Coordinates of C-alpha atoms and ligand atoms in Angstrom, one line a residue:
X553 CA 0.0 0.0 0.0
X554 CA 1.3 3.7 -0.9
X555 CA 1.8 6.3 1.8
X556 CA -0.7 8.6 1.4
X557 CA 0.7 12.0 1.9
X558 CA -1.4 14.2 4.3
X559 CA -1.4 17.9 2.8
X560 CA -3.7 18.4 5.3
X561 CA -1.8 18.0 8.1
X562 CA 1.2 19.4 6.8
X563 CA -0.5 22.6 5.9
X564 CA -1.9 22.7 9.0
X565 CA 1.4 22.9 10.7
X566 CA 2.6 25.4 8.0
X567 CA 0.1 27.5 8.6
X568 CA 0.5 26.8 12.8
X569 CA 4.2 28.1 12.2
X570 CA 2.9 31.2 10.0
X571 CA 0.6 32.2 12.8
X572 CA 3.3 32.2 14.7
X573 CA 5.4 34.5 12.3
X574 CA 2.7 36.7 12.3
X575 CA 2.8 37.0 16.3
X576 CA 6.6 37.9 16.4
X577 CA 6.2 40.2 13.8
X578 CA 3.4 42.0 15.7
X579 CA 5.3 41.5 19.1
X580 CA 8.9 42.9 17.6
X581 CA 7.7 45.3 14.5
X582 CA 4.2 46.4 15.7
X583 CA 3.4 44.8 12.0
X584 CA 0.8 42.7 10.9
X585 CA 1.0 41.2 7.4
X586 CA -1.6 42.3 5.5
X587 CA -2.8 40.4 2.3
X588 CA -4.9 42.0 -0.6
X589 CA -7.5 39.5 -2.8
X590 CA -8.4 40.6 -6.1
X591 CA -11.5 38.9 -7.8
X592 CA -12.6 39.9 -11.0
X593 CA -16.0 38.8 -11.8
X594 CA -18.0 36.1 -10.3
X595 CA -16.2 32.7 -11.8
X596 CA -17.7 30.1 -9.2
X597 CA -14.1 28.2 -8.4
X598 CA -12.5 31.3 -8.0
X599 CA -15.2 32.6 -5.1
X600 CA -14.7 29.4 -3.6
X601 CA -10.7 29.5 -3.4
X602 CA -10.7 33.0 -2.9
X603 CA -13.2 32.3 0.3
X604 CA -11.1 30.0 1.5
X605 CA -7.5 32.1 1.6
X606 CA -9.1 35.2 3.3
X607 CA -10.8 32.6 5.9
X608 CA -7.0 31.0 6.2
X609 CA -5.7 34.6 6.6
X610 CA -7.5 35.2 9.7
X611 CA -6.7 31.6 11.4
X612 CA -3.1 32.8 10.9
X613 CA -3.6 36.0 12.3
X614 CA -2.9 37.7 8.5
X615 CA -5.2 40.5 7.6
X616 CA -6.8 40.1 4.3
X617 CA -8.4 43.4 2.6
X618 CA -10.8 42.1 -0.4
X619 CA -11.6 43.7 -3.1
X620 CA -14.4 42.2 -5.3
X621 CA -14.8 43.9 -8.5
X622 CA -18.0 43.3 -11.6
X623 CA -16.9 41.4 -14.7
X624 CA -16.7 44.0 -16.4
X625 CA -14.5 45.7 -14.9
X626 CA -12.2 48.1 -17.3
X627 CA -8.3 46.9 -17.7
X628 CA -6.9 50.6 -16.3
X629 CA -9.6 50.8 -13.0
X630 CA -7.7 47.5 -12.1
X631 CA -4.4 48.5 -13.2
X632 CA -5.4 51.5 -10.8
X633 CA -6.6 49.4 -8.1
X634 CA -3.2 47.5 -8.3
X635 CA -0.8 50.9 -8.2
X636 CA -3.1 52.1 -5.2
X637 CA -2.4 48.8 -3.2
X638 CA 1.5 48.6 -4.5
X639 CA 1.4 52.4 -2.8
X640 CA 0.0 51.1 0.5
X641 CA 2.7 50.5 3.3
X642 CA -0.3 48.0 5.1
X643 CA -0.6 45.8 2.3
X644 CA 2.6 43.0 2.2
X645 CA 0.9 40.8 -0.6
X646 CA -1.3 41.8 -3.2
X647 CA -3.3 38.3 -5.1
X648 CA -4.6 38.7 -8.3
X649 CA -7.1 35.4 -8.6
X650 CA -6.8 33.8 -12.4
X651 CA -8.6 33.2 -14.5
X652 CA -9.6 37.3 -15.4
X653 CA -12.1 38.3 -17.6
X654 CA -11.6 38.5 -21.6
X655 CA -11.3 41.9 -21.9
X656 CA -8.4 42.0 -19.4
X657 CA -4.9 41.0 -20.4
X658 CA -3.8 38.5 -17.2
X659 CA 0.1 39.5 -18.4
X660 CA -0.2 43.1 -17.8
X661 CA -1.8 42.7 -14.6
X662 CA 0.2 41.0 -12.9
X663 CA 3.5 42.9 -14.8
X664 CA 1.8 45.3 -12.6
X665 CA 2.1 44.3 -9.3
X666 CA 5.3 45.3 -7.6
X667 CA 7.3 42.0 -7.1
X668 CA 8.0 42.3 -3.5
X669 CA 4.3 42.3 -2.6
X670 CA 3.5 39.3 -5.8
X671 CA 3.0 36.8 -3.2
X672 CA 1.6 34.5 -6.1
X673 CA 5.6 34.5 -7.0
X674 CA 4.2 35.2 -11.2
X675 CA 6.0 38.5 -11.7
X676 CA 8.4 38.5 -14.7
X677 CA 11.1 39.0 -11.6
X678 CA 9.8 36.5 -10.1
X679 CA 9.9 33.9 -12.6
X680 CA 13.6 34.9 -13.2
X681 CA 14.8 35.1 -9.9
X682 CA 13.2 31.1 -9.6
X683 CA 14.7 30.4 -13.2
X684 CA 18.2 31.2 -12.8
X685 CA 18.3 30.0 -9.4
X686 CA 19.5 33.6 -7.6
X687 CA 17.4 33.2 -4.9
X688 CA 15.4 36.0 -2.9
X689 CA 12.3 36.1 -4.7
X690 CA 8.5 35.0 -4.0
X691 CA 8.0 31.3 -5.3
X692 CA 4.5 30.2 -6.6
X693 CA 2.5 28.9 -4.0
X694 CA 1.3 25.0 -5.8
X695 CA 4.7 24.5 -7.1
X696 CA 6.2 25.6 -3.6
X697 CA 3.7 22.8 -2.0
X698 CA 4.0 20.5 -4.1
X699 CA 8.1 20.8 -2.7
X700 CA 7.3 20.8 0.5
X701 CA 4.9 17.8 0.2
X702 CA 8.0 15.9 -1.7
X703 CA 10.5 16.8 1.4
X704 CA 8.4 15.0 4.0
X705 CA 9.5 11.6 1.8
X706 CA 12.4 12.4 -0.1
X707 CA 15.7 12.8 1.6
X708 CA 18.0 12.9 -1.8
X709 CA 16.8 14.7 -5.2
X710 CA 20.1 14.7 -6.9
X711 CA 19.7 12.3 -10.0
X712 CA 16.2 11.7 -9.5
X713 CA 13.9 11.3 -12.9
X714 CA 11.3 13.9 -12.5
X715 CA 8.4 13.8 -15.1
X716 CA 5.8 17.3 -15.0
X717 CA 2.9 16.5 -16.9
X718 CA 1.4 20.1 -17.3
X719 CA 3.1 22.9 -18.2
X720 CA 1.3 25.9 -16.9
X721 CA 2.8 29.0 -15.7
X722 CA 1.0 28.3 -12.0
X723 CA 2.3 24.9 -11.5
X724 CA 4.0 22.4 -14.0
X725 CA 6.7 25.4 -15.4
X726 CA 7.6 26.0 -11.9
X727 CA 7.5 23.0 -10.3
X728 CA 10.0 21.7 -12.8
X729 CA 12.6 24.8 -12.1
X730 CA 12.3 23.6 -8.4
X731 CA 12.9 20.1 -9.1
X732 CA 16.1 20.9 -11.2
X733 CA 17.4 23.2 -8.9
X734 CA 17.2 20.3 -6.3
X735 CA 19.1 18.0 -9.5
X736 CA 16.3 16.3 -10.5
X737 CA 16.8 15.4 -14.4
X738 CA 13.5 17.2 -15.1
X739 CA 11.5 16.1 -17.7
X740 CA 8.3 18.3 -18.8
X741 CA 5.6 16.9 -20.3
X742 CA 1.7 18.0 -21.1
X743 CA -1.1 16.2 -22.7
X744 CA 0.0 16.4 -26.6
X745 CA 3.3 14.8 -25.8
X746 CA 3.7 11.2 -27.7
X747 CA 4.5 8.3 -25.7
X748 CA 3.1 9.7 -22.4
X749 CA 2.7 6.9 -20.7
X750 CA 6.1 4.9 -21.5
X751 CA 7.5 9.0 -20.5
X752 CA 5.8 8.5 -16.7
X753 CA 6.7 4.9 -16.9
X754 CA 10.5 6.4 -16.3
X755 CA 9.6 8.7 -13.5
X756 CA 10.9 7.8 -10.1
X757 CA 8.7 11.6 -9.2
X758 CA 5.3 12.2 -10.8
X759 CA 3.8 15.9 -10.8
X760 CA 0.7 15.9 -12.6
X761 CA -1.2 19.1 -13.2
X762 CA -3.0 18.4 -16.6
X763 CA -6.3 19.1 -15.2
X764 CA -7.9 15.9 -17.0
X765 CA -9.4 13.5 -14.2
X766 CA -8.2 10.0 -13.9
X767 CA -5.6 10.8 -16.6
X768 CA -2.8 8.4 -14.5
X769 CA -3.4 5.2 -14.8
X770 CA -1.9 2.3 -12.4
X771 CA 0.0 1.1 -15.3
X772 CA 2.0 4.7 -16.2
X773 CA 3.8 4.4 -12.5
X774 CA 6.8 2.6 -11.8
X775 CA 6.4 0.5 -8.4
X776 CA 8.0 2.7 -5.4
X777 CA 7.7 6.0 -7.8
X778 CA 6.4 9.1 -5.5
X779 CA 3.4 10.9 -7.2
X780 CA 2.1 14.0 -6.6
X781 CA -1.2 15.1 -7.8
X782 CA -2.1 18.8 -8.1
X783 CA -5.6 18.1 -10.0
X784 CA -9.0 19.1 -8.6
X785 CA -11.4 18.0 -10.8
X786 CA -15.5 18.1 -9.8
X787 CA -16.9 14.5 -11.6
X788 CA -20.5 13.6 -11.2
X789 CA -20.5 9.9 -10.2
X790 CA -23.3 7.2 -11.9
X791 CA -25.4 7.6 -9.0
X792 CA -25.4 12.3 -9.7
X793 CA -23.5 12.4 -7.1
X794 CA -20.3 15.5 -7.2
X795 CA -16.9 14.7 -6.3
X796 CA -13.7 15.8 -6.3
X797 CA -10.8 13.5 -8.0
X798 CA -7.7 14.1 -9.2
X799 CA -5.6 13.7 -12.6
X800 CA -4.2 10.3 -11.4
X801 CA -6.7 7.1 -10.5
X802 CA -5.4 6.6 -6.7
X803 CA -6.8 3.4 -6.1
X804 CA -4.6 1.5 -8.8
X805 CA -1.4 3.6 -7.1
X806 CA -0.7 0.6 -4.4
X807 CA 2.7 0.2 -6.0
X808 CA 4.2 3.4 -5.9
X809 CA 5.9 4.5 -3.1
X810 CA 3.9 7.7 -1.7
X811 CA 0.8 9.6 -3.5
X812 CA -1.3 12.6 -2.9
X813 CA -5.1 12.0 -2.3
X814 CA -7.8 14.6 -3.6
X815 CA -8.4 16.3 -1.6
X816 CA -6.6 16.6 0.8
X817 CA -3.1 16.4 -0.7
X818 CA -1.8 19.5 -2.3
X819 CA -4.8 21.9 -2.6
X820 CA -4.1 22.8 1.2
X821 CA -0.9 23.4 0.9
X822 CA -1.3 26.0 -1.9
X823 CA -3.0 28.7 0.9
X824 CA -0.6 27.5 3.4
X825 CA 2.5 28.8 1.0
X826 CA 0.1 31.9 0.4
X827 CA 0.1 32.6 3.9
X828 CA 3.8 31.6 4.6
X829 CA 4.5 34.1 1.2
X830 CA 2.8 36.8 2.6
X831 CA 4.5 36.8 5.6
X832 CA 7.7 36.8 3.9
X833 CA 7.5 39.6 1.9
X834 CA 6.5 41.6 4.8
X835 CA 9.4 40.8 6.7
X836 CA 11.8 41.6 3.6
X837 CA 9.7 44.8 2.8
X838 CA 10.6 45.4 6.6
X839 CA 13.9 44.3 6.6
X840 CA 13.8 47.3 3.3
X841 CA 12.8 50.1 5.2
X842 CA 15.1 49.2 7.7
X843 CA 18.0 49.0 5.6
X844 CA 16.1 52.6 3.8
X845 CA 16.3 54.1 7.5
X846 CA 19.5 53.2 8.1
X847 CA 20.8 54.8 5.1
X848 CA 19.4 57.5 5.6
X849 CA 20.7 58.2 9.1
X850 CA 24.3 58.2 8.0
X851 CA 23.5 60.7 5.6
Ligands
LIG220 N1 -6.0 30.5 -10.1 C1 -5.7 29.2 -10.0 N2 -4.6 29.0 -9.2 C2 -4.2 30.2 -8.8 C3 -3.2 30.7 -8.0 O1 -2.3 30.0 -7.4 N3 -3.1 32.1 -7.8 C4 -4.0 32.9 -8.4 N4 -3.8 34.2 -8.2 N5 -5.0 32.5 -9.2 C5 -5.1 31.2 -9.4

């Protein structure tokens, strides 16, 4: 039988240690992280999420200013909004929630946000900082789960075979930069690449974020392989009943080593990594002033 890895209680403890973060920074810096949501429109998923990281912000002590905006909202009053919350010393971390509406270009937005407070870690700086390695900047909050998951069972990367199915910007382009800069030998895959299966069949690590329920089949997994599933996908079962599954078929995973379940794997974790993002820009953005202050003293 396969370990099941429990994002659940993992995030919880994330989240346990953010909180208490949040309580030194308030206790030492008279600062409390503050995290600004941005939804665009009324897309059902993204209420849901979105509902669930500002309720997660308060059980870590975060404060989370909202701002809910109609669908058709024009690209320069968000671009506004976004300037206006880059401008305010109270906000640390300013989310965007994806998808936006068609008449908004998603690139320019969130070009737009000022990459210490990108807490989402999908700033062009951001995305360079992770690419080359250098360290110092805000890492996406699936990918940075997904890690975190993979630590609690693997003690050695170096040399691993890696195989991303997915190659989003969110999760499967990101998720591969981390695994290489831990040595994997990184393989990226998504659902038009030939010879899938015999590709996963290699993979002693499997991150699937294709978005295509049940897309992992028992056979695809080498025995003791470690596989990490970042789907979420709503199915309605014979009987109409919903549920949630994932892009692998769990039950014919008893070979592999470790898997994620859904839910309950890595969709916790993603808020957790919110939370533990927000509070890390605020402590470089007050480590900044600081530095700003001192300057300006021996002036
Ligand atoms: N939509 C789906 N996943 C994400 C995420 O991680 N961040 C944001 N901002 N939007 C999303």
């Amino acid at each position: 039988m396969a370990q099941r890895i429990d994002g659940k209680a993992i995030a919880a403890r994330l989240v346990a240690a953010t909180a208490a973060d949040v309580g030194d920074l308030a206790a030492r810096h008279g600062v409390v992280p503050g995290l600004a949501v941005v939804l665009v429109g009324e897309d059902p998923a993204s209420q849901v999420y979105v509902g669930r990281k500002i309720a997660q912000c308060r059980r870590a002590g975060i404060v989370s200013i909202e701002h809910r905006l109609p669908a058709a909202t024009a690209q320069q009053e968000l671009l506004a909004l976004i300037a206006r919350l880059n401008a305010d010393a109270a906000v640390h971390g300013i989310l965007v929630q994806l998808p936006l509406p068609p008449q908004i270009d998603a690139a320019r937005v969130l070009d737009a946000i000022a990459p210490h407070k990108d807490v989402d870690g999908f700033h062009p700086v951001n995305v360079g900082r992770l690419s080359t390695g250098a360290g110092g900047g805000l890492t996406p909050c699936t990918p940075l789960g997904c890690i975190k998951l993979l630590d609690t069972v693997v003690d050695d990367y170096r040399g691993l075979e890696a195989v991303v199915i997915g190659k989003s910007n969110i999760v499967g382009k990101p998720v591969a930069l981390l695994l290489l800069e831990r040595e994997c030998t990184v393989t990226v895959t998504h659902i038009l690449t030939r010879n899938l299966p015999d590709i996963v069949r290699t993979a002693d690590i499997v991150v699937v974020a294709a978005g295509s329920p049940g897309l992992v089949r028992g056979d695809w997994v080498k025995p003791g392989a470690i596989v990490i599933d970042v789907g979420i996908n709503r199915i309605v079962d014979g009987d109409g009943r919903a549920r949630l599954v994932g892009d692998s078929v769990t039950a014919e995973l008893d070979h592999a080593a470790a898997v994620t379940p859904v839910p309950g794997g890595v969709g916790p974790m993603t808020i957790a990594c919110l939370l533990s993002n927000t509070v890390q820009a605020a402590r470089a953005q007050l480590e900044r002033a600081a530095a700003i202050g001192t300057d300006a003293a021996r002036a």
